[in-house]
Coordinates of N, CA and C in Angstrom, one line a residue:
X145 N -24.5 -2.9 -2.4 CA -23.1 -3.3 -2.5 C -22.6 -2.9 -3.9
X146 N -21.4 -2.3 -3.9 CA -20.8 -1.9 -5.2 C -20.1 -3.0 -5.9
X147 N -19.5 -2.6 -7.0 CA -18.8 -3.5 -7.8 C -17.4 -3.8 -7.2
X148 N -16.9 -5.1 -7.3 CA -15.6 -5.5 -6.8 C -14.9 -6.1 -8.0
X149 N -13.8 -5.4 -8.4 CA -13.0 -5.9 -9.5 C -11.6 -6.4 -9.1
X150 N -11.2 -7.4 -9.7 CA -9.8 -7.9 -9.5 C -9.1 -7.6 -10.9
X151 N -8.1 -6.8 -10.8 CA -7.3 -6.3 -12.0 C -6.0 -7.0 -12.1
X152 N -5.9 -7.9 -13.0 CA -4.7 -8.7 -13.2 C -3.7 -8.0 -14.2
X153 N -2.6 -7.5 -13.7 CA -1.6 -6.9 -14.5 C -0.7 -8.0 -15.2
X154 N -0.5 -7.8 -16.5 CA 0.3 -8.8 -17.2 C 1.5 -8.1 -17.9
X155 N 1.5 -6.8 -18.1 CA 2.5 -6.2 -18.9 C 3.2 -5.1 -18.1
X156 N 2.5 -4.4 -17.2 CA 3.0 -3.3 -16.5 C 3.1 -3.7 -15.0
X157 N 4.0 -2.9 -14.3 CA 4.0 -3.0 -12.8 C 2.8 -2.2 -12.2
X158 N 2.5 -2.4 -11.0 CA 1.5 -1.7 -10.3 C 1.7 -0.2 -10.4
X159 N 3.0 0.2 -10.1 CA 3.2 1.7 -10.1 C 3.2 2.3 -11.4
X160 N 3.2 1.5 -12.5 CA 3.0 2.0 -13.9 C 1.6 2.1 -14.3
X161 N 0.8 1.1 -13.8 CA -0.7 1.1 -14.2 C -1.5 2.0 -13.3
X162 N -1.1 2.2 -12.1 CA -2.0 2.9 -11.1 C -2.2 4.4 -11.6
X163 N -1.3 5.1 -12.1 CA -1.6 6.5 -12.5 C -2.7 6.6 -13.5
X164 N -2.7 5.7 -14.5 CA -3.7 5.7 -15.5 C -5.1 5.4 -14.9
X165 N -5.1 4.4 -14.1 CA -6.4 4.1 -13.4 C -6.9 5.3 -12.6
X166 N -6.0 6.0 -11.9 CA -6.4 7.1 -11.1 C -6.9 8.3 -12.0
X167 N -6.2 8.5 -13.1 CA -6.6 9.5 -14.1 C -8.0 9.3 -14.6
X168 N -8.3 8.0 -14.9 CA -9.6 7.7 -15.4 C -10.7 7.9 -14.4
X169 N -10.4 7.6 -13.1 CA -11.4 7.8 -12.1 C -11.6 9.3 -11.8
X170 N -10.6 10.1 -11.8 CA -10.8 11.5 -11.7 C -11.5 12.1 -12.8
X171 N -11.3 11.7 -14.0 CA -12.0 12.2 -15.2 C -13.5 11.8 -15.1
X172 N -13.8 10.8 -14.4 CA -15.2 10.4 -14.2 C -15.8 11.1 -13.0
X173 N -15.0 11.9 -12.4 CA -15.5 12.7 -11.2 C -15.5 12.0 -9.9
X174 N -14.8 10.9 -9.8 CA -14.7 10.1 -8.6 C -13.5 10.5 -7.8
X175 N -13.7 10.4 -6.5 CA -12.6 10.5 -5.5 C -12.1 9.1 -5.3
X176 N -10.8 9.0 -4.9 CA -10.2 7.7 -4.8 C -9.4 7.6 -3.5
X177 N -9.5 6.4 -2.9 CA -8.5 6.1 -1.8 C -7.7 4.9 -2.3
X178 N -6.4 5.0 -2.2 CA -5.5 3.9 -2.6 C -4.9 3.4 -1.3
X179 N -5.1 2.1 -1.0 CA -4.6 1.6 0.2 C -3.5 0.6 -0.1
X180 N -2.3 0.9 0.5 CA -1.1 0.0 0.4 C -1.0 -0.7 1.8
X181 N -0.1 -1.7 1.8 CA 0.0 -2.5 3.0 C 0.9 -1.9 4.1
X182 N 1.6 -0.8 3.7 CA 2.5 -0.2 4.7 C 2.7 1.3 4.4
X183 N 3.1 2.1 5.4 CA 3.4 3.5 5.2 C 4.6 3.7 4.3
X184 N 5.5 2.8 4.3 CA 6.7 2.9 3.4 C 6.2 2.8 1.9
X185 N 5.2 1.9 1.7 CA 4.7 1.7 0.3 C 3.9 3.0 -0.1
X186 N 3.2 3.6 0.9 CA 2.4 4.8 0.7 C 3.4 5.9 0.2
X187 N 4.5 6.0 0.9 CA 5.5 7.1 0.6 C 6.1 6.8 -0.8
X188 N 6.4 5.6 -1.1 CA 6.9 5.3 -2.4 C 5.9 5.6 -3.5
X189 N 4.6 5.3 -3.3 CA 3.6 5.7 -4.3 C 3.4 7.2 -4.4
X190 N 3.5 7.9 -3.3 CA 3.4 9.3 -3.3 C 4.5 9.9 -4.2
X191 N 5.7 9.4 -4.0 CA 6.8 9.9 -4.9 C 6.5 9.5 -6.4
X192 N 6.1 8.4 -6.6 CA 5.8 7.9 -8.0 C 4.8 8.7 -8.7
X193 N 3.7 9.1 -7.9 CA 2.6 9.9 -8.5 C 3.1 11.3 -8.9
X194 N 4.1 11.8 -8.2 CA 4.6 13.1 -8.6 C 5.5 13.1 -9.8
X195 N 6.1 11.9 -10.1 CA 7.1 11.8 -11.1 C 6.8 10.9 -12.3
X196 N 5.6 10.3 -12.3 CA 5.3 9.3 -13.4 C 5.3 9.9 -14.8
X197 N 5.0 11.2 -15.0 CA 5.0 11.7 -16.3 C 5.4 13.2 -16.2
X198 N 6.1 13.7 -17.1 CA 6.5 15.1 -17.2 C 5.4 16.0 -17.5
X199 N 4.4 15.6 -18.3 CA 3.4 16.4 -18.8 C 2.0 16.2 -18.1
X200 N 2.0 15.6 -16.9 CA 0.8 15.3 -16.3 C 0.9 15.6 -14.8
X201 N -0.3 16.0 -14.2 CA -0.4 16.2 -12.8 C -1.5 15.4 -12.2
X202 N -1.3 14.7 -11.2 CA -2.3 13.9 -10.5 C -2.4 14.4 -9.1
X203 N -3.5 15.1 -8.8 CA -3.7 15.7 -7.4 C -3.9 14.6 -6.4
X204 N -3.0 14.5 -5.4 CA -3.1 13.5 -4.4 C -2.4 13.9 -3.2
X205 N -2.6 13.1 -2.1 CA -1.9 13.4 -0.9 C -2.1 12.2 0.1
X206 N -1.4 12.3 1.2 CA -1.5 11.3 2.2 C -1.6 12.0 3.6
X207 N -1.7 11.2 4.6 CA -1.9 11.7 6.0 C -0.8 12.8 6.3
X208 N 0.4 12.6 5.9 CA 1.5 13.6 6.2 C 1.2 14.9 5.6
X209 N 0.4 15.0 4.5 CA 0.0 16.3 3.9 C -1.1 17.0 4.6
X210 N -1.9 16.3 5.4 CA -3.0 16.9 6.1 C -4.2 17.2 5.1
X211 N -5.3 17.6 5.7 CA -6.5 18.0 4.9 C -6.9 16.8 4.0
X212 N -7.0 15.6 4.5 CA -7.4 14.5 3.7 C -8.7 14.7 2.9
X213 N -9.6 15.4 3.5 CA -10.9 15.5 2.8 C -10.8 16.4 1.6
X214 N -9.7 17.1 1.4 CA -9.5 18.0 0.2 C -8.8 17.2 -0.9
X215 N -8.3 16.0 -0.6 CA -7.5 15.3 -1.6 C -8.4 14.5 -2.5
X216 N -8.3 14.7 -3.8 CA -9.1 13.9 -4.8 C -8.6 12.4 -4.8
X217 N -7.3 12.2 -4.6 CA -6.7 10.9 -4.4 C -6.0 10.9 -3.1
X218 N -6.4 9.9 -2.2 CA -5.7 9.8 -0.9 C -5.0 8.5 -0.8
X219 N -3.7 8.6 -0.4 CA -2.9 7.4 -0.3 C -2.8 7.0 1.2
X220 N -3.1 5.8 1.5 CA -3.1 5.4 3.0 C -2.7 3.9 3.2
X221 N -2.4 3.6 4.4 CA -2.2 2.2 4.8 C -3.4 1.8 5.8
X222 N -4.3 2.8 6.0 CA -5.4 2.5 6.9 C -6.7 2.2 6.2
X223 N -7.7 1.7 6.9 CA -9.0 1.3 6.4 C -10.0 2.4 6.2
X224 N -9.7 3.6 6.6 CA -10.8 4.6 6.6 C -11.0 5.2 5.2
X225 N -11.9 6.1 5.1 CA -12.3 6.8 3.8 C -12.3 8.3 4.1
X226 N -11.2 8.9 4.3 CA -11.2 10.3 4.8 C -11.5 11.4 3.7
X227 N -11.6 11.0 2.5 CA -11.9 12.0 1.4 C -13.2 11.7 0.7
X228 N -14.0 10.8 1.3 CA -15.3 10.5 0.7 C -15.2 9.8 -0.6
X229 N -14.3 8.9 -0.8 CA -14.0 8.3 -2.1 C -15.1 7.3 -2.5
X230 N -15.3 7.3 -3.8 CA -16.3 6.3 -4.4 C -15.6 5.1 -4.9
X231 N -14.2 5.2 -5.1 CA -13.4 4.1 -5.6 C -12.3 3.8 -4.6
X232 N -12.1 2.6 -4.2 CA -11.0 2.2 -3.3 C -10.2 1.2 -4.1
X233 N -8.9 1.5 -4.2 CA -7.9 0.7 -4.9 C -7.1 0.0 -3.8
X234 N -7.0 -1.3 -3.8 CA -6.3 -2.1 -2.9 C -5.0 -2.6 -3.6
X235 N -3.9 -2.5 -2.9 CA -2.6 -3.0 -3.5 C -2.2 -4.3 -2.7
X236 N -1.2 -4.9 -3.2 CA -0.6 -6.1 -2.6 C -0.6 -6.1 -1.1
X237 N -1.1 -7.1 -0.4 CA -1.0 -7.2 1.0 C -2.1 -6.6 1.8
X238 N -3.1 -6.0 1.1 CA -4.2 -5.4 1.8 C -5.4 -6.4 1.7
X239 N -5.9 -6.8 2.9 CA -7.1 -7.7 2.9 C -8.3 -7.1 2.2
X240 N -8.9 -7.8 1.3 CA -9.9 -7.3 0.5 C -11.3 -7.5 1.0
X241 N -11.6 -8.6 1.7 CA -12.9 -9.0 2.1 C -13.6 -7.9 3.0
X242 N -12.9 -7.1 3.7 CA -13.4 -6.1 4.6 C -14.1 -5.0 3.8
X243 N -13.8 -4.9 2.5 CA -14.4 -3.9 1.7 C -15.5 -4.4 0.7
X244 N -15.9 -5.7 0.9 CA -16.9 -6.3 0.1 C -18.2 -5.6 0.2
X245 N -18.5 -5.1 1.4 CA -19.8 -4.4 1.6 C -19.6 -3.0 2.3
X246 N -18.5 -2.3 1.9 CA -18.1 -1.1 2.5 C -18.8 0.2 2.0
X247 N -19.6 0.1 1.0 CA -20.3 1.2 0.5 C -19.6 2.0 -0.6
X248 N -18.6 1.5 -1.2 CA -17.9 2.1 -2.3 C -18.7 1.7 -3.6
X249 N -18.7 2.6 -4.6 CA -19.2 2.2 -5.9 C -18.4 1.2 -6.5
X250 N -17.1 1.2 -6.3 CA -16.2 0.2 -6.9 C -15.0 0.0 -5.9
X251 N -14.6 -1.2 -5.8 CA -13.4 -1.6 -5.1 C -12.6 -2.4 -6.2
X252 N -11.3 -2.0 -6.3 CA -10.4 -2.7 -7.2 C -9.2 -3.2 -6.5
X253 N -8.9 -4.5 -6.7 CA -7.7 -5.1 -6.2 C -6.7 -5.2 -7.4
X254 N -5.6 -4.5 -7.3 CA -4.7 -4.5 -8.4 C -3.5 -5.4 -8.1
X255 N -3.2 -6.4 -8.9 CA -2.2 -7.3 -8.6 C -1.3 -7.7 -9.8
X256 N -0.1 -8.0 -9.6 CA 0.9 -8.3 -10.6 C 0.8 -9.8 -11.0
X257 N 0.4 -10.1 -12.2 CA 0.2 -11.5 -12.6 C 1.5 -12.2 -12.9
X258 N 2.7 -11.5 -12.9 CA 4.0 -12.1 -13.1 C 4.6 -12.5 -11.7
X259 N 3.9 -12.2 -10.7 CA 4.4 -12.5 -9.3 C 3.5 -13.7 -8.8
X260 N 4.1 -14.9 -8.7 CA 3.3 -16.0 -8.2 C 2.7 -15.9 -6.9
X261 N 3.4 -15.2 -6.0 CA 2.8 -15.0 -4.6 C 1.6 -14.0 -4.7
X262 N 1.7 -13.0 -5.6 CA 0.6 -12.0 -5.7 C -0.6 -12.7 -6.3
X263 N -0.4 -13.6 -7.3 CA -1.5 -14.3 -7.9 C -2.1 -15.3 -6.9
X264 N -1.3 -16.0 -6.1 CA -1.9 -16.8 -5.0 C -2.7 -16.0 -4.0
X265 N -2.1 -14.9 -3.6 CA -2.8 -14.0 -2.7 C -4.1 -13.5 -3.3
X266 N -4.1 -13.1 -4.6 CA -5.4 -12.7 -5.2 C -6.4 -13.8 -5.3
X267 N -6.0 -15.0 -5.5 CA -7.0 -16.1 -5.5 C -7.6 -16.3 -4.1
X268 N -6.7 -16.2 -3.1 CA -7.3 -16.3 -1.7 C -8.2 -15.1 -1.4
X269 N -7.9 -13.9 -1.9 CA -8.7 -12.8 -1.6 C -10.0 -12.9 -2.4
X270 N -10.0 -13.5 -3.6 CA -11.2 -13.7 -4.4 C -12.2 -14.6 -3.6
X271 N -11.7 -15.7 -3.1 CA -12.5 -16.5 -2.3 C -13.1 -15.8 -1.0
X272 N -12.3 -15.0 -0.4 CA -12.7 -14.3 0.8 C -13.8 -13.2 0.5
X273 N -13.6 -12.6 -0.7 CA -14.6 -11.6 -1.1 C -15.9 -12.2 -1.4
X274 N -15.9 -13.4 -2.1 CA -17.1 -14.1 -2.4 C -17.8 -14.6 -1.1
X275 N -17.0 -15.1 -0.2 CA -17.5 -15.6 1.1 C -18.2 -14.4 1.9
X276 N -17.7 -13.2 1.6 CA -18.3 -12.0 2.3 C -19.5 -11.5 1.6
X277 N -19.9 -12.2 0.5 CA -21.2 -11.9 -0.1 C -21.1 -11.0 -1.4
X278 N -19.9 -10.7 -1.8 CA -19.8 -9.9 -3.1 C -19.7 -10.8 -4.3
X279 N -19.9 -10.3 -5.4 CA -19.8 -11.0 -6.7 C -18.7 -10.3 -7.5
X280 N -17.4 -10.7 -7.2 CA -16.3 -10.0 -7.9 C -16.2 -10.4 -9.4
X281 N -15.6 -9.5 -10.1 CA -15.3 -9.7 -11.5 C -13.8 -9.6 -11.7
X282 N -13.4 -10.4 -12.8 CA -12.0 -10.5 -13.1 C -11.7 -9.8 -14.4
X283 N -10.6 -9.0 -14.3 CA -10.2 -8.2 -15.5 C -8.7 -8.4 -15.8
X284 N -8.4 -8.6 -17.0 CA -7.0 -8.8 -17.4 C -6.5 -7.5 -18.2
X285 N -5.3 -7.2 -18.0 CA -4.6 -6.2 -18.8 C -4.4 -6.6 -20.2
X286 N -4.9 -5.8 -21.2 CA -4.7 -6.1 -22.6 C -3.4 -5.6 -23.1
X287 N -3.2 -5.9 -24.4 CA -2.0 -5.5 -25.1 C -1.8 -4.0 -25.1
X288 N -2.9 -3.2 -25.1 CA -2.8 -1.8 -25.2 C -2.8 -1.1 -23.8
X289 N -2.8 -2.0 -22.7 CA -2.8 -1.5 -21.4 C -4.2 -1.3 -20.8
X290 N -5.3 -1.5 -21.7 CA -6.7 -1.4 -21.2 C -7.1 -2.7 -20.5
X291 N -8.3 -2.7 -20.0 CA -8.8 -3.8 -19.3 C -9.8 -4.5 -20.0
X292 N -9.8 -5.9 -20.0 CA -10.8 -6.7 -20.6 C -11.4 -7.7 -19.6
X293 N -12.7 -7.7 -19.5 CA -13.3 -8.6 -18.5 C -13.2 -10.0 -19.0
X294 N -12.8 -10.8 -18.1 CA -12.6 -12.3 -18.4 C -13.5 -13.1 -17.5
X295 N -13.7 -14.3 -18.0 CA -14.6 -15.3 -17.3 C -16.0 -14.8 -17.3

């Protein structure tokens, strides 16, 4: 069973923090699947990843682009792993417990700590992940945008 992290954003929005998280994973040689709760959210993320910085390129794609296995970062609303990812990033509205024993090296649930509904959902998902047999860890966004393990 891999590592399961809950990433609590306090300063940035999910679409602002996600590119940095993906860049770090790619630099480590990992492939990534990012799962959103809807195809509309997938398309919004796809646009965001093309435009988040003028001086950076983040190779990614979704089902509409085809050749999922060739994508270092694959955006989806489905539960599969079409690009052989080692990291799965779950966004708001995606049930986490199903991935507690899914064979990823790391699963990360990214949530906005300024959104009370998102925090309540993350607490519920924490309990579900623990009930599924994983030992999740809790990380908070620091002043510099980095992550600090808490608890």
